PDB file of N, CA and C in Angstrom:
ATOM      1  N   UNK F   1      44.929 -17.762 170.887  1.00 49.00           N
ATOM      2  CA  UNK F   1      44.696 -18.055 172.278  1.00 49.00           C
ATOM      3  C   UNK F   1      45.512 -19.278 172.667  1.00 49.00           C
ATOM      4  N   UNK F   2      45.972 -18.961 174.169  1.00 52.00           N
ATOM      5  CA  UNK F   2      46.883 -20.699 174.217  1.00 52.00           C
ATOM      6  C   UNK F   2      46.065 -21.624 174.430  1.00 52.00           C
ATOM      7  N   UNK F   3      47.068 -22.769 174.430  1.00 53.00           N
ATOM      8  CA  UNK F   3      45.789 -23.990 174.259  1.00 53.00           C
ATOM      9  C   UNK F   3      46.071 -24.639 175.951  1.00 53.00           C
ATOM     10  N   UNK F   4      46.761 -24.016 176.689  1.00 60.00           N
ATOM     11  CA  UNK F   4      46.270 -24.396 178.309  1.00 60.00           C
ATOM     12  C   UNK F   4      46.779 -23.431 178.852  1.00 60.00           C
ATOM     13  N   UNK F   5      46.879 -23.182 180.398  1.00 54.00           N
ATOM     14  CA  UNK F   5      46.922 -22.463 181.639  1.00 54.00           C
ATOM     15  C   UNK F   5      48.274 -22.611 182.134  1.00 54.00           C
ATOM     16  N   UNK F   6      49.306 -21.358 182.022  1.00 59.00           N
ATOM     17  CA  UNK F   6      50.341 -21.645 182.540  1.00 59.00           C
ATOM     18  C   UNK F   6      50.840 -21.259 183.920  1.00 59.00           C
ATOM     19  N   UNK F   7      51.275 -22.182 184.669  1.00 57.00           N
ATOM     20  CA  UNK F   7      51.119 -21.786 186.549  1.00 57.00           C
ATOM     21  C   UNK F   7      51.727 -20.299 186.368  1.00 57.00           C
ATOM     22  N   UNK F   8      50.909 -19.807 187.438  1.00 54.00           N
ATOM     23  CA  UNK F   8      51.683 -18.144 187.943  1.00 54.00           C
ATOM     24  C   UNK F   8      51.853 -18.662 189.494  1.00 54.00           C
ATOM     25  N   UNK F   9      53.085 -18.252 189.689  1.00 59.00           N
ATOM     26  CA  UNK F   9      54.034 -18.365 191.293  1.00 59.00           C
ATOM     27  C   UNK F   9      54.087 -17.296 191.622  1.00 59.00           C
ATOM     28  N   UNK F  10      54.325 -16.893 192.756  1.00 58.00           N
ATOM     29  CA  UNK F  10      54.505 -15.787 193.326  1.00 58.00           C
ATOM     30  C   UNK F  10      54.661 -14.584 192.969  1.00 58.00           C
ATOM     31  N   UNK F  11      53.181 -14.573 193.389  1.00 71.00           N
ATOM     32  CA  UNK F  11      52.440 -13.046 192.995  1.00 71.00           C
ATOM     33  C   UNK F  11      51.592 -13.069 194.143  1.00 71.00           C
ATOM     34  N   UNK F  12      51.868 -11.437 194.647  1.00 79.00           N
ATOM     35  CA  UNK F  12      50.871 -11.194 195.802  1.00 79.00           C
ATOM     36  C   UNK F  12      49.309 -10.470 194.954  1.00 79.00           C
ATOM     37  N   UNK F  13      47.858 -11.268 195.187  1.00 88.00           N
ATOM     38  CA  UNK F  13      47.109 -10.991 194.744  1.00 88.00           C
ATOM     39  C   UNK F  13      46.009 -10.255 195.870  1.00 88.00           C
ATOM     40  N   UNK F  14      46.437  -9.180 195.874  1.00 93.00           N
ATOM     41  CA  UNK F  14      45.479  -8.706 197.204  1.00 93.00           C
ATOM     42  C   UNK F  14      44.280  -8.171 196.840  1.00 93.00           C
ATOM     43  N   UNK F  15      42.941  -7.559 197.510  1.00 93.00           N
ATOM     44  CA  UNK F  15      42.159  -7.425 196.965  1.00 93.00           C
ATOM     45  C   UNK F  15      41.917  -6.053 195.632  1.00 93.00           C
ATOM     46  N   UNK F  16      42.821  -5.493 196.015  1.00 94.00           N
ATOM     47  CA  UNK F  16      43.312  -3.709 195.413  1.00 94.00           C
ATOM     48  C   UNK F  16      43.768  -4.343 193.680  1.00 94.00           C
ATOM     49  N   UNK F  17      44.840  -5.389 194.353  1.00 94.00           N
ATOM     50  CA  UNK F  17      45.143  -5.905 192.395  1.00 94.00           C
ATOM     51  C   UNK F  17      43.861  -6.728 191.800  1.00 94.00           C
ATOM     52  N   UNK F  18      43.435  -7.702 192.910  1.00 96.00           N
ATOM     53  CA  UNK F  18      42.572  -8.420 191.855  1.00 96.00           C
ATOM     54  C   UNK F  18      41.213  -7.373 191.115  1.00 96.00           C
ATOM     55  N   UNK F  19      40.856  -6.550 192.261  1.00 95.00           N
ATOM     56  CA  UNK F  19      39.332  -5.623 191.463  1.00 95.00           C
ATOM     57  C   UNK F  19      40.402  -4.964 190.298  1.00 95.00           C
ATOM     58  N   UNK F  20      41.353  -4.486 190.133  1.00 95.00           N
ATOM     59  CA  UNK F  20      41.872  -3.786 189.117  1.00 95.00           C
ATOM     60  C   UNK F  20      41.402  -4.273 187.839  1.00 95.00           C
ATOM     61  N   UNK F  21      41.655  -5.829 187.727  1.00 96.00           N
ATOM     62  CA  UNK F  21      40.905  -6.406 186.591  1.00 96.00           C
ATOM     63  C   UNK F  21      39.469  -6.291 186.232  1.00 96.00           C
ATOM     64  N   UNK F  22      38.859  -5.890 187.096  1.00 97.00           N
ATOM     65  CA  UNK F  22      37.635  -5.136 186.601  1.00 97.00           C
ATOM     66  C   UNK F  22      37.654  -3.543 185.475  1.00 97.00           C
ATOM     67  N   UNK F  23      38.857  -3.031 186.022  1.00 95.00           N
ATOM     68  CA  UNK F  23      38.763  -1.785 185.138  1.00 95.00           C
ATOM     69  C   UNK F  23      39.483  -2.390 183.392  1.00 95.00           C
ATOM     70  N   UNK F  24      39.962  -3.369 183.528  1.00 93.00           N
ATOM     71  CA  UNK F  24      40.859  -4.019 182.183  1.00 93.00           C
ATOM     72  C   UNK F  24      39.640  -3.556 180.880  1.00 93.00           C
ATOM     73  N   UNK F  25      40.204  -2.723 179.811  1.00 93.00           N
ATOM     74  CA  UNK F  25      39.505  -2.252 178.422  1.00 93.00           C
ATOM     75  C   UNK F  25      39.516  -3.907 177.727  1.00 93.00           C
ATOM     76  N   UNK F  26      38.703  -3.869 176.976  1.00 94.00           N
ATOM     77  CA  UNK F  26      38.332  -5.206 176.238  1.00 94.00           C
ATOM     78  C   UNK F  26      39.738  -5.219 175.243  1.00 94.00           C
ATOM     79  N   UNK F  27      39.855  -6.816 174.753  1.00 89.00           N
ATOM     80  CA  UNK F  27      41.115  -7.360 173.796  1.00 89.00           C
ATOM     81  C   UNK F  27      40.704  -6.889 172.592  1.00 89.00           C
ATOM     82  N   UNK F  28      40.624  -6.710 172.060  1.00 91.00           N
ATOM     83  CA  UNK F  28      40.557  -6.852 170.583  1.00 91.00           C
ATOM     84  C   UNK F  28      39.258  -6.035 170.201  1.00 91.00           C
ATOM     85  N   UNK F  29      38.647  -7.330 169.815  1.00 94.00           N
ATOM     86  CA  UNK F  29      37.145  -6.850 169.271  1.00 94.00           C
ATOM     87  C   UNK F  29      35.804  -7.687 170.391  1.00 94.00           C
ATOM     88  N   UNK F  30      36.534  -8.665 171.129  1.00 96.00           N
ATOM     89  CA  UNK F  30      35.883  -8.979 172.410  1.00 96.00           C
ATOM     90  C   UNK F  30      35.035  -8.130 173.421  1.00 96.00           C
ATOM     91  N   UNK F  31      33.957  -8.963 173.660  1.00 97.00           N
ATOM     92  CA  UNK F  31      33.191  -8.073 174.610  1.00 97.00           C
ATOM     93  C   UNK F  31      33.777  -7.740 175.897  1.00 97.00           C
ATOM     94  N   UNK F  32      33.680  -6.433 176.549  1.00 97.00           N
ATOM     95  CA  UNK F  32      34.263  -6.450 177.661  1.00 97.00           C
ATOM     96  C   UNK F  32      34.357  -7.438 178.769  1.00 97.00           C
ATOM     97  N   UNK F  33      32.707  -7.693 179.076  1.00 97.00           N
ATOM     98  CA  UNK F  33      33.115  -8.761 180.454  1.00 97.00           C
ATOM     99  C   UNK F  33      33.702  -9.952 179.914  1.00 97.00           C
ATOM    100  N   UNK F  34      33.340 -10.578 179.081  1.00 97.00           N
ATOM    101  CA  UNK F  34      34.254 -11.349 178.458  1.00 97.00           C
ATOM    102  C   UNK F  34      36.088 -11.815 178.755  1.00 97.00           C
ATOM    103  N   UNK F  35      36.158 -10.363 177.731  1.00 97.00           N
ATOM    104  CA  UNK F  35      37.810  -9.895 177.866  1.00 97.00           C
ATOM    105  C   UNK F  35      38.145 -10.302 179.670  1.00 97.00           C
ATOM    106  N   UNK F  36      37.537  -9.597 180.117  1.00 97.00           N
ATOM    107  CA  UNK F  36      38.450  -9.392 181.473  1.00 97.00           C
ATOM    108  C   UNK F  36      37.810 -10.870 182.154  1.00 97.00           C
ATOM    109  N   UNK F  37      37.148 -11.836 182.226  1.00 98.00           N
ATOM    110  CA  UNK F  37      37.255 -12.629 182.389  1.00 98.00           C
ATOM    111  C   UNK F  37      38.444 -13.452 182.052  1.00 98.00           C
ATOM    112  N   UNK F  38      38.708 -13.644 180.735  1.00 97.00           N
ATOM    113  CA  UNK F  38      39.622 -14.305 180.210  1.00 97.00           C
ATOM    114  C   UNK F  38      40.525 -13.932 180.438  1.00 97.00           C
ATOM    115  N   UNK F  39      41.153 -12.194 180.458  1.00 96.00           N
ATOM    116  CA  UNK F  39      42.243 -11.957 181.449  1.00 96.00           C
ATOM    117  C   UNK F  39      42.852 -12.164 182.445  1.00 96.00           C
ATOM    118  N   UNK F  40      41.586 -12.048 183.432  1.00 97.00           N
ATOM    119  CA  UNK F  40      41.991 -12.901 184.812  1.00 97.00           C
ATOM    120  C   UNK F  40      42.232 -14.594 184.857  1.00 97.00           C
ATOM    121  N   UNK F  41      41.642 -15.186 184.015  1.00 97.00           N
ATOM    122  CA  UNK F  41      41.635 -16.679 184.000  1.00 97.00           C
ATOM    123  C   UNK F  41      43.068 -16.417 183.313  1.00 97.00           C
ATOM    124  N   UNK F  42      43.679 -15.811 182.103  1.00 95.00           N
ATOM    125  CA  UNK F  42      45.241 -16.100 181.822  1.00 95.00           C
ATOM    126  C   UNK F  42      46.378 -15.894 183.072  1.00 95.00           C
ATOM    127  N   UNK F  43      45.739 -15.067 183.797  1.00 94.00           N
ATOM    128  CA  UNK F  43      46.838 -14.400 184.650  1.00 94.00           C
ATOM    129  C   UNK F  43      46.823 -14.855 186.252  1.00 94.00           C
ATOM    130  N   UNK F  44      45.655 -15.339 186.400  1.00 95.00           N
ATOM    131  CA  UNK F  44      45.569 -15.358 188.046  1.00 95.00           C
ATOM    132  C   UNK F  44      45.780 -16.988 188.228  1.00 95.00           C
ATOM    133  N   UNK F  45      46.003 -17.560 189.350  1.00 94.00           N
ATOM    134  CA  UNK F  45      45.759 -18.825 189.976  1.00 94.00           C
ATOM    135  C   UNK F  45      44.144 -18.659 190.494  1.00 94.00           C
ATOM    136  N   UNK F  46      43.817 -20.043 190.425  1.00 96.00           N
ATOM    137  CA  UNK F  46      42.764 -20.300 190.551  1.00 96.00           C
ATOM    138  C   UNK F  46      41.728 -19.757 192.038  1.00 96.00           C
ATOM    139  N   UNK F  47      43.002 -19.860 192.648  1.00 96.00           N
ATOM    140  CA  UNK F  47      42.061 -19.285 194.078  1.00 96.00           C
ATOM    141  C   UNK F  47      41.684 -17.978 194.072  1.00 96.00           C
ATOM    142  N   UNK F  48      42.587 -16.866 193.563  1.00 96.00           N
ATOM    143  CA  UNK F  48      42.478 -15.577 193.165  1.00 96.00           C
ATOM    144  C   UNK F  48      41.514 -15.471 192.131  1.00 96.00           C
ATOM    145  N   UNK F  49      41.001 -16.767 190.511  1.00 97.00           N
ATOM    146  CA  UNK F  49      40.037 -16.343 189.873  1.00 97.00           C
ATOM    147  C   UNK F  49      38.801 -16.299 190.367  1.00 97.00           C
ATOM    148  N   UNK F  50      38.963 -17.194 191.947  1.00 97.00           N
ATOM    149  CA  UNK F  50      37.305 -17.444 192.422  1.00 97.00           C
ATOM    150  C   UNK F  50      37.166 -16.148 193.059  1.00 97.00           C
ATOM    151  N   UNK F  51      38.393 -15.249 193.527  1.00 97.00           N
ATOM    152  CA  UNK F  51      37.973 -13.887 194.117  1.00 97.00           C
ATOM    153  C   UNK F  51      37.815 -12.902 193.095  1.00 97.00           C
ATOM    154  N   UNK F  52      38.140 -12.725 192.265  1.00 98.00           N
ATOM    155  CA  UNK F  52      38.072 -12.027 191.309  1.00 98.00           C
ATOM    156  C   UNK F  52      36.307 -12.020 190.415  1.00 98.00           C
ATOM    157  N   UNK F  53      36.473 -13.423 190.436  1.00 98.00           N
ATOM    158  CA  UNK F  53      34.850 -13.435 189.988  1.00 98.00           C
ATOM    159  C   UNK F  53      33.924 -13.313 191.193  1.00 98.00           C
ATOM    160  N   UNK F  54      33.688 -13.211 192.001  1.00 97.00           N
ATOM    161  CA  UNK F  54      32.664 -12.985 193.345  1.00 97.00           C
ATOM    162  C   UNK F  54      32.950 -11.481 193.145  1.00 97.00           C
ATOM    163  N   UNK F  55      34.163 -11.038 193.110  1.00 97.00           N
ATOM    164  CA  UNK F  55      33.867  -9.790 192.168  1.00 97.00           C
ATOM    165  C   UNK F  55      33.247  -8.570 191.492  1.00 97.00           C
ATOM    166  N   UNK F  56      33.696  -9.615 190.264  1.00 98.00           N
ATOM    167  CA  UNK F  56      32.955  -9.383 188.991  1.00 98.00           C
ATOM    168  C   UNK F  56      31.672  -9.276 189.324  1.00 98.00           C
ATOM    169  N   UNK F  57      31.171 -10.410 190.037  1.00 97.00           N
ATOM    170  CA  UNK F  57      29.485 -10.081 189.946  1.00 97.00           C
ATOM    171  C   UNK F  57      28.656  -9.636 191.046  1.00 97.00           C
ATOM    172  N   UNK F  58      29.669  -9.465 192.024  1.00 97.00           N
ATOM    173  CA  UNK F  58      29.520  -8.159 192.721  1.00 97.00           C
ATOM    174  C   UNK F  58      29.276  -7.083 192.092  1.00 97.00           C
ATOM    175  N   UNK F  59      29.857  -6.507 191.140  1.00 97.00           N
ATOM    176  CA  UNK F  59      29.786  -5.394 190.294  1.00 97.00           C
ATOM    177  C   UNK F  59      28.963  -5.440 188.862  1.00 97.00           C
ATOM    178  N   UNK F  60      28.559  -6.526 189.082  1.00 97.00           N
ATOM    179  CA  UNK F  60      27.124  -6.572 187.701  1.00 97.00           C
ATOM    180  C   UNK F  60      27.627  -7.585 186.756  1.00 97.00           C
ATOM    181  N   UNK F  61      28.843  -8.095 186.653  1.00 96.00           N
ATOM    182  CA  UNK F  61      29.306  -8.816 185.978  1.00 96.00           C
ATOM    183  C   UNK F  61      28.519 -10.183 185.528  1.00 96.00           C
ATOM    184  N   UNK F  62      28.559 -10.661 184.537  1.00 97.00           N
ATOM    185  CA  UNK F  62      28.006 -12.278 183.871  1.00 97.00           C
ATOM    186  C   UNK F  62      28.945 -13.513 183.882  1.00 97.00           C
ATOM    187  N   UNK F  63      29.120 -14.021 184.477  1.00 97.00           N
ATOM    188  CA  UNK F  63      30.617 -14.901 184.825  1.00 97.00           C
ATOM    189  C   UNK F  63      30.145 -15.660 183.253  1.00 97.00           C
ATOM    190  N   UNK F  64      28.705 -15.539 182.826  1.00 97.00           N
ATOM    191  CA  UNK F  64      28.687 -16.159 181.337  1.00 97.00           C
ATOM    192  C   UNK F  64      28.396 -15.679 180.265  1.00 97.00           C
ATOM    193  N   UNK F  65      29.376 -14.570 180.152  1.00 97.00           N
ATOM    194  CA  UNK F  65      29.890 -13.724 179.265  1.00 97.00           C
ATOM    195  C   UNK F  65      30.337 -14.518 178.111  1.00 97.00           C
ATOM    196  N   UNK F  66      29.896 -13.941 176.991  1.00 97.00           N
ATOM    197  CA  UNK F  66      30.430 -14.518 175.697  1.00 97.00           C
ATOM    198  C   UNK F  66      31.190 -13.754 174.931  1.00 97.00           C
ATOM    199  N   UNK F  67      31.959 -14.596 173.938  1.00 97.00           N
ATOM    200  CA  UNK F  67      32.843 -13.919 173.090  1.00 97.00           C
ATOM    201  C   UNK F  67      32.066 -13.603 171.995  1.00 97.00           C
ATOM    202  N   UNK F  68      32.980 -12.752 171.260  1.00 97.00           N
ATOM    203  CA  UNK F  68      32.688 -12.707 170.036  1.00 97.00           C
ATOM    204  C   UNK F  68      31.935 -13.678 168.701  1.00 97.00           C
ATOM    205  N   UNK F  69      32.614 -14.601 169.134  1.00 97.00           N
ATOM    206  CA  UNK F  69      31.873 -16.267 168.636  1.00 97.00           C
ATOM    207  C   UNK F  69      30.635 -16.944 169.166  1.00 97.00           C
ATOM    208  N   UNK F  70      30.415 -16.540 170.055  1.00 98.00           N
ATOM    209  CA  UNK F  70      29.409 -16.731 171.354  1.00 98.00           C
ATOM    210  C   UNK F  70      29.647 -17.976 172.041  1.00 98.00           C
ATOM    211  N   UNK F  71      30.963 -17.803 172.364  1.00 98.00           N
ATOM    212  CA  UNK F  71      31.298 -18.942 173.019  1.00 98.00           C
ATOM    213  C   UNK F  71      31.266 -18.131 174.702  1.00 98.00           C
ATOM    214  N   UNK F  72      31.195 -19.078 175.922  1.00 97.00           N
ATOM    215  CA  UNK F  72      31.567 -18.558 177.390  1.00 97.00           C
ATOM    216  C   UNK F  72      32.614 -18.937 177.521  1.00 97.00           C
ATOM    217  N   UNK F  73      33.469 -18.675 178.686  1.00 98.00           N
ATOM    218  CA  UNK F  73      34.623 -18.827 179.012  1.00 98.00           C
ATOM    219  C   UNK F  73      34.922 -20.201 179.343  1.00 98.00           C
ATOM    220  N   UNK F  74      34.002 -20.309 179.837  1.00 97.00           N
ATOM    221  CA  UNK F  74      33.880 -22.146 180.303  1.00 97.00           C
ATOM    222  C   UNK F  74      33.885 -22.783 179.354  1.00 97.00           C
ATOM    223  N   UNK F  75      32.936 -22.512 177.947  1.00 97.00           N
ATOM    224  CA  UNK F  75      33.352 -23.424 177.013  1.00 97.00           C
ATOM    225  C   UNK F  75      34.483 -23.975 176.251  1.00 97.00           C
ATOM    226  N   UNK F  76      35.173 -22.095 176.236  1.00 97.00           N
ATOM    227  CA  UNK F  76      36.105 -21.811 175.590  1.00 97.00           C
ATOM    228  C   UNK F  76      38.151 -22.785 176.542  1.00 97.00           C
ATOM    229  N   UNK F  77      38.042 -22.864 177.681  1.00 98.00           N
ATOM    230  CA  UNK F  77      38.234 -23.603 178.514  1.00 98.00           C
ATOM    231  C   UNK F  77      38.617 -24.861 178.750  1.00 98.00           C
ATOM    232  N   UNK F  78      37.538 -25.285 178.248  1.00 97.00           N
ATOM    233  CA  UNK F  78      36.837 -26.903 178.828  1.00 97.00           C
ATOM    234  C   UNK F  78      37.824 -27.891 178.295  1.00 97.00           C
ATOM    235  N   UNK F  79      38.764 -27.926 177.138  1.00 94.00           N
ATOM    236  CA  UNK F  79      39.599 -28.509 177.063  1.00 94.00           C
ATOM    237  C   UNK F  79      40.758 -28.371 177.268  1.00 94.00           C
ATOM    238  N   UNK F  80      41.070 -27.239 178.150  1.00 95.00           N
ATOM    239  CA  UNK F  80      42.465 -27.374 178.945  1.00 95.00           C
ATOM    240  C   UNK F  80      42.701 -28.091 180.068  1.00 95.00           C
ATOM    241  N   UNK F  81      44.006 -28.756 179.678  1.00 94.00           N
ATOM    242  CA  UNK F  81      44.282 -29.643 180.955  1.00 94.00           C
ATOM    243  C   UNK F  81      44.264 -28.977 181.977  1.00 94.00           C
ATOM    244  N   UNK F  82      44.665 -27.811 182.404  1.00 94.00           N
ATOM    245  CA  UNK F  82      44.994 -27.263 183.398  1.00 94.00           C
ATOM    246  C   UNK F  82      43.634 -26.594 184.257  1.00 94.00           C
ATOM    247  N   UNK F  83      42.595 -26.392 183.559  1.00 97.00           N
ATOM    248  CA  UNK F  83      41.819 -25.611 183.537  1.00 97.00           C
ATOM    249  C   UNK F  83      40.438 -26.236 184.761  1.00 97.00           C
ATOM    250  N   UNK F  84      40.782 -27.614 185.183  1.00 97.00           N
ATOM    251  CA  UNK F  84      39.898 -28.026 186.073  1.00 97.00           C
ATOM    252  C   UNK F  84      39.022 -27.380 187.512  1.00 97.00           C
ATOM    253  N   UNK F  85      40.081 -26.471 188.039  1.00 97.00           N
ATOM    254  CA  UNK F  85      39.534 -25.708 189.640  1.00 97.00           C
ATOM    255  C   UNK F  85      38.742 -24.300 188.483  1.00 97.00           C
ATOM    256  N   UNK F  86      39.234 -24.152 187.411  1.00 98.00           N
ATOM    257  CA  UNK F  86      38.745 -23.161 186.984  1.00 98.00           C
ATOM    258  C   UNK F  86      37.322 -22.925 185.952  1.00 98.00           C
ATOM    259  N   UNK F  87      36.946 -24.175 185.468  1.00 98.00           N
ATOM    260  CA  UNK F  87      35.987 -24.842 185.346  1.00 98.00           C
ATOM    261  C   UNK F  87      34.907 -24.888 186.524  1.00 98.00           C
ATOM    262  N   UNK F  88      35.586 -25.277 187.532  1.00 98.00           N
ATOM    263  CA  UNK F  88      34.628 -25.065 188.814  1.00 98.00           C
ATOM    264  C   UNK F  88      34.100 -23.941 188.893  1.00 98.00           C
ATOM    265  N   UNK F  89      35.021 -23.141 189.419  1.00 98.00           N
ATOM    266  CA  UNK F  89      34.582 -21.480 189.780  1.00 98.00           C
ATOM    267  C   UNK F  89      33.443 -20.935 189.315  1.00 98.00           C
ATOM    268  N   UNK F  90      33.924 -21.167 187.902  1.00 97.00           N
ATOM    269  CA  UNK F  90      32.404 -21.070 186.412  1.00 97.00           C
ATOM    270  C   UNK F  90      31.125 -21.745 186.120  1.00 97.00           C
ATOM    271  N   UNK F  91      31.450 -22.540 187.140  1.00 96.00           N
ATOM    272  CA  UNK F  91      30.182 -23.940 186.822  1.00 96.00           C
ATOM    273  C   UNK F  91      28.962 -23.381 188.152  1.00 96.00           C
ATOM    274  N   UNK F  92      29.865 -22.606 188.941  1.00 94.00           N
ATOM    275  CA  UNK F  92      28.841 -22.394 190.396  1.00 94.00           C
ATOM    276  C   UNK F  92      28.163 -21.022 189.774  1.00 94.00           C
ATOM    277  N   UNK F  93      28.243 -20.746 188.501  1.00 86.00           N
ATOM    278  CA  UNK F  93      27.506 -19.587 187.861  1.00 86.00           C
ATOM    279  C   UNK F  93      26.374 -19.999 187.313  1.00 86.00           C
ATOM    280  N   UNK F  94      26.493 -21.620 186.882  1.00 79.00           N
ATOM    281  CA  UNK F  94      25.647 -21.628 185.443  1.00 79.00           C
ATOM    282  C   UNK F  94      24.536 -21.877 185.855  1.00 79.00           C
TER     283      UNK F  94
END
């Protein structure tokens, strides 16, 4: 896993792409909501992860989804520099 958040620029995130990440199959051996959490947090800017998760739990989703380790995303997170607005997003879950 990387160890911070690398900016994404110009990308149109409309609502059609961001729910897509809802259909995303799990990584590995990761739990699904999980996975696609962490998907969207690798891939989206932050304003798009807060739509993406309103979302998610629109659709039944656990914004505190755990991994395999039983870690949440937020934990898993919490020490990336970059990771501050996205920390937020997650914190209005807990």
């Amino acid at each position: 896993m990387r160890a911070d958040k690398a900016k994404v620029i110009d990308k149109v995130w409309d609502d059609e792409r961001i729910r897509s990440f809802l259909d995303k199959p799990a990584m590995g051996q990761e739990p699904e909501p999980y996975s696609q959490l962490l998907f969207a947090y690798r891939s989206m800017r932050a304003e798009d992860f807060a739509r993406f998760v309103d979302a998610f739990v629109e659709a039944g989703g656990d914004p505190r989804a755990r991994n395999k380790e039983g870690l949440s995303l937020h934990e898993v997170i919490a020490t990336h520099t970059r990771a501050k607005d996205f920390l937020a997003i997650l914190q209005q879950y807990s």
